[in-house]
XYZ file of C-alpha atoms in Angstrom:
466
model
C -4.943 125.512 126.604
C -1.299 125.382 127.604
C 0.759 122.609 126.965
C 4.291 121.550 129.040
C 6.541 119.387 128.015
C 7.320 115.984 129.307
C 11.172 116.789 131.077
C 9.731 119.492 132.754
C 12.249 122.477 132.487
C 10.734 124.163 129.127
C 7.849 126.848 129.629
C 4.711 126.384 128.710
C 3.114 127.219 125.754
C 0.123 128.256 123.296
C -0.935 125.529 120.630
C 0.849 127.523 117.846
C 4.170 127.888 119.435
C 3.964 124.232 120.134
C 3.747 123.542 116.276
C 5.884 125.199 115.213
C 8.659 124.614 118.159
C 7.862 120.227 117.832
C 10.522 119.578 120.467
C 10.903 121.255 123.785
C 14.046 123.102 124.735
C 14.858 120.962 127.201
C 14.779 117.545 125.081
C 11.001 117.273 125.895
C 7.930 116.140 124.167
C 4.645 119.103 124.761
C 1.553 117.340 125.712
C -1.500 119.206 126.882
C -1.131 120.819 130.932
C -5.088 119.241 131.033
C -7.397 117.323 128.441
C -11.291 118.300 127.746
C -13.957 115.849 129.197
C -16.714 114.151 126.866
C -19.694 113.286 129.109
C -21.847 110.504 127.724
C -24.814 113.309 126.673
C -22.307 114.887 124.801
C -20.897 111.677 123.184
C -24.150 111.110 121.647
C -24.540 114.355 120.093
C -20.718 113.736 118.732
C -21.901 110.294 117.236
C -24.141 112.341 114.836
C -22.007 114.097 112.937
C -19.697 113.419 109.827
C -16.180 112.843 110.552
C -15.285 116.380 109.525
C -17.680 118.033 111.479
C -16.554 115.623 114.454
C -12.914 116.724 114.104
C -13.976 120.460 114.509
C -15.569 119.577 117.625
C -12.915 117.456 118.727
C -9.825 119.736 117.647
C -11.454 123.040 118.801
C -10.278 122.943 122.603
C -6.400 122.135 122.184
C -6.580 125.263 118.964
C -8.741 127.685 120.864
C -5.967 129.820 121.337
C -4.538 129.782 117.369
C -8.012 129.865 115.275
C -11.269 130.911 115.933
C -14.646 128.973 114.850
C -14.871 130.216 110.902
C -11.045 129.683 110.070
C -10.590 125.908 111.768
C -14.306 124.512 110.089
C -12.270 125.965 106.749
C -9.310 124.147 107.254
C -10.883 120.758 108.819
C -13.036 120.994 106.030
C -9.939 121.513 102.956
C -8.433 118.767 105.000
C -10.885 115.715 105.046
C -12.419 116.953 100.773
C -9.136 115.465 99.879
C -10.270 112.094 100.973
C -11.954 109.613 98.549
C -14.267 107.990 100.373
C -17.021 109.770 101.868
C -16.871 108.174 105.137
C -13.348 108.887 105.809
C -12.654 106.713 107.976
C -14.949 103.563 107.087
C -15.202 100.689 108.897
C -14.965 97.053 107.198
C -16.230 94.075 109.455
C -13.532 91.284 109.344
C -15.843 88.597 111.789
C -18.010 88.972 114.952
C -17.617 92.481 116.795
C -13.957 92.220 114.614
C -13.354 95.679 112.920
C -10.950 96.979 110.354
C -10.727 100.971 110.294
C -9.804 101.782 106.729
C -7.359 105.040 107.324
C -5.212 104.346 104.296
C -8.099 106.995 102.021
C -5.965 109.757 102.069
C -3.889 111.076 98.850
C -0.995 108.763 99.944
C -2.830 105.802 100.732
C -1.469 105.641 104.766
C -2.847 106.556 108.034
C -0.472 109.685 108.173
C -2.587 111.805 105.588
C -5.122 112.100 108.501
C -2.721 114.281 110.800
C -0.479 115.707 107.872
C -3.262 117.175 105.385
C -4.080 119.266 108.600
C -0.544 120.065 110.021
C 0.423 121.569 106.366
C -2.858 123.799 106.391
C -1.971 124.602 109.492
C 1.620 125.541 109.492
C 0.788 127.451 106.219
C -1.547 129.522 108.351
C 0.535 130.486 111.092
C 3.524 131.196 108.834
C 1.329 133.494 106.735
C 0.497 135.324 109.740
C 4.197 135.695 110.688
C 5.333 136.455 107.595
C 8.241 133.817 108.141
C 9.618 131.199 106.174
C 10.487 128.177 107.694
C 11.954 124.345 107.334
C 10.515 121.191 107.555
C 13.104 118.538 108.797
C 11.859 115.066 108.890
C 12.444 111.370 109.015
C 10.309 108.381 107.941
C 10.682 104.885 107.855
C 8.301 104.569 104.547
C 4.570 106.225 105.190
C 5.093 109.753 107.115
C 6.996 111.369 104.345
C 5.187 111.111 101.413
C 2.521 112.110 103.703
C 4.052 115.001 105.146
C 4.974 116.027 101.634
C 1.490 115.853 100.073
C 0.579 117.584 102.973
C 2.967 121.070 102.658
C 3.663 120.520 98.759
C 1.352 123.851 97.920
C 2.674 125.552 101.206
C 3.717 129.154 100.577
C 6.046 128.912 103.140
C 7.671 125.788 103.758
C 10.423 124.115 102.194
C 10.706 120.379 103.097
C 13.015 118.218 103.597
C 12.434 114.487 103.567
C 15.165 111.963 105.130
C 14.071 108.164 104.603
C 16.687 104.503 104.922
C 18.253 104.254 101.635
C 17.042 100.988 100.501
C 14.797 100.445 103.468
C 11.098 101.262 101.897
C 9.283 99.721 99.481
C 9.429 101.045 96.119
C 5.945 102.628 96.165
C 6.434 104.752 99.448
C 10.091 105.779 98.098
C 8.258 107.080 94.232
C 5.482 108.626 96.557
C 7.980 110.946 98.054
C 10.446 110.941 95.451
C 8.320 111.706 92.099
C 7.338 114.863 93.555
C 8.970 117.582 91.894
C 8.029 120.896 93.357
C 10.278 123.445 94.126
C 10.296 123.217 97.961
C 10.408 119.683 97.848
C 13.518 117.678 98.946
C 14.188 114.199 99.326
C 17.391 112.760 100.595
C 18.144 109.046 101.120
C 20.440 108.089 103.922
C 22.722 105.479 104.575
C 21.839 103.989 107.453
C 18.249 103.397 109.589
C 15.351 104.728 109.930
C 16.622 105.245 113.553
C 20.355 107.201 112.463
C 17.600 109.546 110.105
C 15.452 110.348 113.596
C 19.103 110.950 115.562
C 20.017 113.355 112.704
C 16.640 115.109 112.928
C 16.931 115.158 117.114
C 20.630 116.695 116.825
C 19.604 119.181 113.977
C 16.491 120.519 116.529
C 19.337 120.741 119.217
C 21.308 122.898 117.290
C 20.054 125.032 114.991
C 22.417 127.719 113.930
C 23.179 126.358 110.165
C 19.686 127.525 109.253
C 21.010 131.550 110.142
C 18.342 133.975 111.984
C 15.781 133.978 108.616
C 14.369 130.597 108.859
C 12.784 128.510 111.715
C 13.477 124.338 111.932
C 9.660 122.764 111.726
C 9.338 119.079 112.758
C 6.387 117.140 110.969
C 7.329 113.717 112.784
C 4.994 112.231 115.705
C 6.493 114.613 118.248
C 4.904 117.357 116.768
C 1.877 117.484 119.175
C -0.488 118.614 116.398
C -0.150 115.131 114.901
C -1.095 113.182 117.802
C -4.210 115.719 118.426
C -5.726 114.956 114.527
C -5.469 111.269 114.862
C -7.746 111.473 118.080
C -10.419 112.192 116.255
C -10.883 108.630 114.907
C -10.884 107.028 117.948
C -13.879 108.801 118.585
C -15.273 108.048 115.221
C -15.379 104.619 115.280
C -16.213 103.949 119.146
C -19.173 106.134 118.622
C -19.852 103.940 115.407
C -20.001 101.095 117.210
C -21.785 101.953 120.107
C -20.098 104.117 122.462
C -21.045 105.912 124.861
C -22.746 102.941 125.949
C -20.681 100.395 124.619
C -16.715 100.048 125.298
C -14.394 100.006 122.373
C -10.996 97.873 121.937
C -8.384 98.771 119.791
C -5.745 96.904 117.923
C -2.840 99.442 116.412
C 0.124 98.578 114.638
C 2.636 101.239 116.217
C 6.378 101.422 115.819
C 7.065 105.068 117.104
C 4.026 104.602 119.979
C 2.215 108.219 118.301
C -0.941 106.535 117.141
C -1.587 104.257 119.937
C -0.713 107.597 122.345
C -3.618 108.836 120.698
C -6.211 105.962 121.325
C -4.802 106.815 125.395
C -5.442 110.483 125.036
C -9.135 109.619 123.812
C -9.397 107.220 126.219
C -8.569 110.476 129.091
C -10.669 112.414 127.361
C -13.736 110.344 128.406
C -14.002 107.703 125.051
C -14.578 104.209 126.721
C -11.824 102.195 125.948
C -11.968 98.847 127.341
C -8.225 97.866 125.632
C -5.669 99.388 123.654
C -3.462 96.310 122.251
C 0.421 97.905 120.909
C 0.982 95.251 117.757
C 4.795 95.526 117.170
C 6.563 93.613 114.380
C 10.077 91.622 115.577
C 11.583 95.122 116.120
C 9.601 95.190 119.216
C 10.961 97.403 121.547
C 7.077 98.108 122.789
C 6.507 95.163 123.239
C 9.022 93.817 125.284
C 7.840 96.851 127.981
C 4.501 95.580 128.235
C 5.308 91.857 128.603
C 8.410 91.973 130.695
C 8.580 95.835 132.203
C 11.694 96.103 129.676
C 12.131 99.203 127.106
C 15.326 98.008 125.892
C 17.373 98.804 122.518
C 18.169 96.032 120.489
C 19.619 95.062 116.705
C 17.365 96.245 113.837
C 16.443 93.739 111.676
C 14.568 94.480 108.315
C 10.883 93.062 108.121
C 7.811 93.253 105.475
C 6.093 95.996 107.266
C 8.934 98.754 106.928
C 7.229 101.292 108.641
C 7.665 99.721 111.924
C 11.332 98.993 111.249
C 12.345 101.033 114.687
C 14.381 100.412 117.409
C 13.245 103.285 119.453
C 9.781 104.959 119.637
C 9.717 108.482 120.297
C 6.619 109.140 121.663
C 6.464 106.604 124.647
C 7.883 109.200 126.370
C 4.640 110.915 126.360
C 3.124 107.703 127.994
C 5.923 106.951 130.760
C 5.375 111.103 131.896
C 1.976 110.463 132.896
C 3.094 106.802 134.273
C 5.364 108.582 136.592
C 2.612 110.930 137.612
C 3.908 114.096 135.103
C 7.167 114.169 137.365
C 9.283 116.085 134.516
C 12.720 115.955 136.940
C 11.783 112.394 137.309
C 11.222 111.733 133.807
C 14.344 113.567 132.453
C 16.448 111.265 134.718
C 15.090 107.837 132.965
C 15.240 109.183 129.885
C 19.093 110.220 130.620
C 19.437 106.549 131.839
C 17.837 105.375 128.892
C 20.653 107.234 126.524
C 23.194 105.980 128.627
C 22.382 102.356 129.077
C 19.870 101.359 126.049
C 17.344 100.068 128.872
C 14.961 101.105 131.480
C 11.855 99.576 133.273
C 8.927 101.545 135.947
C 8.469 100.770 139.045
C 6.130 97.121 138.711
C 3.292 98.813 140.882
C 2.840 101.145 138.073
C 3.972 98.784 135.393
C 0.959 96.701 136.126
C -1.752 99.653 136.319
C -0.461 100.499 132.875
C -0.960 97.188 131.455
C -4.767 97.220 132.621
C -5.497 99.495 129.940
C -2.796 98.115 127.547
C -1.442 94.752 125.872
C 0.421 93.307 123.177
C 2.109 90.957 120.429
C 4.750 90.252 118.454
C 4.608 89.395 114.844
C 6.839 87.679 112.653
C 7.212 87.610 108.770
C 5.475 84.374 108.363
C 2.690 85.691 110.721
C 1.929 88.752 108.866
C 1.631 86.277 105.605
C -0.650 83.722 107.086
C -2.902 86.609 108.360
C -2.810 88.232 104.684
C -4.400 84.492 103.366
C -6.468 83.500 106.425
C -8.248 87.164 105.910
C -8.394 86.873 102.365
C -9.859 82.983 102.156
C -12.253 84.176 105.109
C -13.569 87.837 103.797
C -13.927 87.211 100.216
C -10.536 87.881 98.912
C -10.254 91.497 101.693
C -6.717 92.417 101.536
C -4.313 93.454 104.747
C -1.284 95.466 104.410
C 1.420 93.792 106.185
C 1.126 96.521 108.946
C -1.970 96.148 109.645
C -1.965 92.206 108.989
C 0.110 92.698 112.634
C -2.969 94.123 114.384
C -5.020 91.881 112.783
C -3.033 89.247 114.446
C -2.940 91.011 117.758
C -6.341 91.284 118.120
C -6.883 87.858 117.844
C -3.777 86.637 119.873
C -4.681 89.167 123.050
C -7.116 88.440 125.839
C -10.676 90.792 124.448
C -13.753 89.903 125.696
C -15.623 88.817 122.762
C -18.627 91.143 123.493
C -16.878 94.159 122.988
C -15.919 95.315 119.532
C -12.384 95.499 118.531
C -11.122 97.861 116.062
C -8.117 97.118 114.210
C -6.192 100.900 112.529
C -5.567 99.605 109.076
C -2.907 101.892 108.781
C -1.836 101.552 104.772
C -2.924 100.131 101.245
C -1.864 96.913 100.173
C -0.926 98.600 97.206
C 1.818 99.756 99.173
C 3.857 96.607 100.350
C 3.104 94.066 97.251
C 6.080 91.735 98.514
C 4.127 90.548 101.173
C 0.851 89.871 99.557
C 2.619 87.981 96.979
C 4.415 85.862 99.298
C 1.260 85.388 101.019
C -0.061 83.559 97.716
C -2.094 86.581 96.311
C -2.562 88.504 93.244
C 0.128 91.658 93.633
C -2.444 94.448 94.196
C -2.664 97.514 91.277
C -1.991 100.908 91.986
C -5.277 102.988 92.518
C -6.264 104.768 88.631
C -5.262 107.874 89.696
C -1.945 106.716 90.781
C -1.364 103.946 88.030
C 1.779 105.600 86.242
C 3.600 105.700 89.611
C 6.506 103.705 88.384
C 6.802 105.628 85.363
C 6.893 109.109 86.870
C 10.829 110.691 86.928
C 12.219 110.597 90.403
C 14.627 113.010 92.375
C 16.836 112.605 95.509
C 19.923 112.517 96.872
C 22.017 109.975 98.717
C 23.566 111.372 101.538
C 25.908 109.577 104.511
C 25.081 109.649 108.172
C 26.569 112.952 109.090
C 25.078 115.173 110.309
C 27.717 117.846 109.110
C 26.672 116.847 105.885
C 23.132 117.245 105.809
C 23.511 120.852 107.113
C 25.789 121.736 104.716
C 23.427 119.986 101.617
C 20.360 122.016 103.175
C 22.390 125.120 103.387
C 23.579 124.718 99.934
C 19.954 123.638 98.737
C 18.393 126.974 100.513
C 21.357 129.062 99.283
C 21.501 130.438 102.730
């Protein structure tokens, strides 16, 4: 499988170049040149298996080229061991044909340990094979970098490098990245957004020469196609729990960058029957405002009890508006261009309305994502939402499903996770998991850096002695 990227002036590439390159060379995001197909008689077979097996057969057509059959069952299978619930990915019935996809079983309690447990085995592998060291540059707004460093902690060769909004996670995501002491593990707290950390990480890919000729710049963030391909997996797994091939699937996400959501759509074009995919955006809602009014528009970011969606801009609904404008890179490159110009684009409404018969939306607000947190817990028997995922929650109820088809809501973190907002929602602040319990006692270290990006090179530079 080749893969080409969305502004249409890179070449194409293998899986493993892909990987490791994250962004294009010419500003692009890689997506596959074609997708498999799933036929219903092959669905059904798929609905047997376990979820690892399931991701082997799922995964194996966009690795082909990178792994053969032993090597990827190995590494699927390390991945998915590290999870603590046998299922997975289970599924927790809120109300009639009402869903909630628990994805939060991982070692850091989030959605991202799904796609980052496999990127780190991964990466490892093809850096072995190099013999090459390389560096992992990436930006979270609370959930991806703890992830991403659980993921490449034990990697031989990988140092990482973790930026995250000083101040702007919750205590728990910040002492999940931060009270991890390895040697190749670095955490650095800017001053600024979660959006200024992504800009530095953009302009550092653009310009790589402070790393020298010895090392390679990595990106673990949703443009790295890899992630995208391990989260499609669980769109399978629970439409063929619930029914599929003969049944159609809906699918509440909460989605700030647009990567998970992208990869109910891919599974969708890969044959999964997905009657709706709803986008469930907090007030920072730069998705939906597109799918509403046709406007993907930059506004002020304001600070809300689901962090993680905190952005202003989401990187990977470039991926989407590529195949809206029929994979017309020139095209695409142009809007995008006009986007960094003006803050604000909308698609032609001909194709604005075909996208929105797949897709819809909603807005939440703080006192939303509360009410949802108590109206769950008085109606499931005290069932707790993370604020996140208290936002699909809502969505799925707000949006226009036909009530016969099941709806799946990505419960994307632990409540453990955001205890401000099931306090204010009247509850009992949640405990930390056993094996995590000590959390707040565990010594921490990072450092505060500004928003320069002159800076940052020289503190990696400094940190890698290069």
């Amino acid at each position: 499988m080749k893969y080409i990227s969305t502004r249409g002036q890179a070449p194409a590439l293998g899986f493993e170049d892909v990987m490791l390159t994250g962004l294009a060379s010419d500003g692009g995001l890689y997506i596959p040149e074609s997708l498999p197909q799933y036929s219903a008689e092959e669905m059904k077979k798929l609905a047997e298996l376990d979820y690892p097996s399931l991701a082997v057969e799922i995964v194996r057509p966009f690795v082909s080229d990178f792994l053969n059959e032993a090597k990827l069952q190995q590494i699927v299978g390390d991945t998915y061991k590290v999870f603590r619930h046998k299922a997975v990915a289970p599924l927790t019935q809120l109300g009639t044909n009402e869903w909630v996809m628990e994805l939060f079983h991982g070692p850091t309690l989030a959605f991202k340990d799904f796609a980052l447990q496999l990127l780190g085995r991964l990466l490892d592998e093809s850096l072995g094979r190099r013999n090459e060291k390389a560096v992992i540059l990436g930006a979270t707004s609370g959930d991806t970098g703890s992830a991403a460093i659980e993921g490449c902690r034990a990697c031989e060769h990988v140092d990482i490098f973790i930026m995250h909004p000083h101040n702007r996670v919750s205590e728990v995501q910040r002492r999940q990245m931060t009270t991890v002491l390895a040697d190749n593990v670095h955490n650095i707290a800017i001053e600024g957004t979660f959006d200024d950390c992504q800009a530095l990480v953009k302009a550092s890919f653009a310009d790589q020469s402070f790393l020298g000729e010895k090392r390679r710049l990595v990106a673990v963030n949703s443009i790295n196609w890899a992630r995208i391909m391990a989260q499609v997996v669980y769109y399978f797994y629970a439409a063929l729990s619930l029914g599929a091939p003969e049944k159609e699937v809906s699918f509440s996400v909460p989605t700030g960058n647009f990567g998970d959501i992208f990869a109910g759509y891919i599974a969708k074009k890969m044959g999964l029957p997905v009657k709706k995919l709803i986008v469930a955006t907090n007030c920072n809602d730069i998705l939906h405002r597109f799918f509403a009014d046709n406007s993907y528009s930059k506004e002020q970011l304001a600070p809300t009890l689901s962090p993680s969606m905190d952005i202003m801009v989401s990187s990977n609904f470039e991926r989407l508006l590529f195949d809206v404008q029929d994979r017309n890179g020139e095209q695409l490159k142009l809007m995008m261009e006009a986007f960094d110009k003006t803050g604000s684009i909308s698609i032609d409404n001909n194709r604005w309305q075909a996208v929105k018969v797949l897709f819809d939306s909603d807005r939440s607000s703080d006192e939303d994502v509360v009410s949802t947190i108590k109206q769950v817990s008085d109606d499931c028997s005290g069932y707790l939402l993370d604020p996140h995922t208290a936002i699909g929650v809502k969505a799925a109820r707000t949006c226009s499903v036909d009530v016969a088809t099941p709806i799946v809501i990505l419960a994307t973190a632990h409540p453990v996770k955001f205890p401000e907002a099931i306090v204010r929602a009247g509850l009992r602040e949640p405990e930390l998991p056993v094996w995590l319990s000590d959390l707040h006692e565990r010594p921490e270290k990072y450092d505060v850096l500004k928003d320069d990006m002159k800076g940052l090179h020289g503190y990696i530079q400094s940190t890698l002695n290069l």
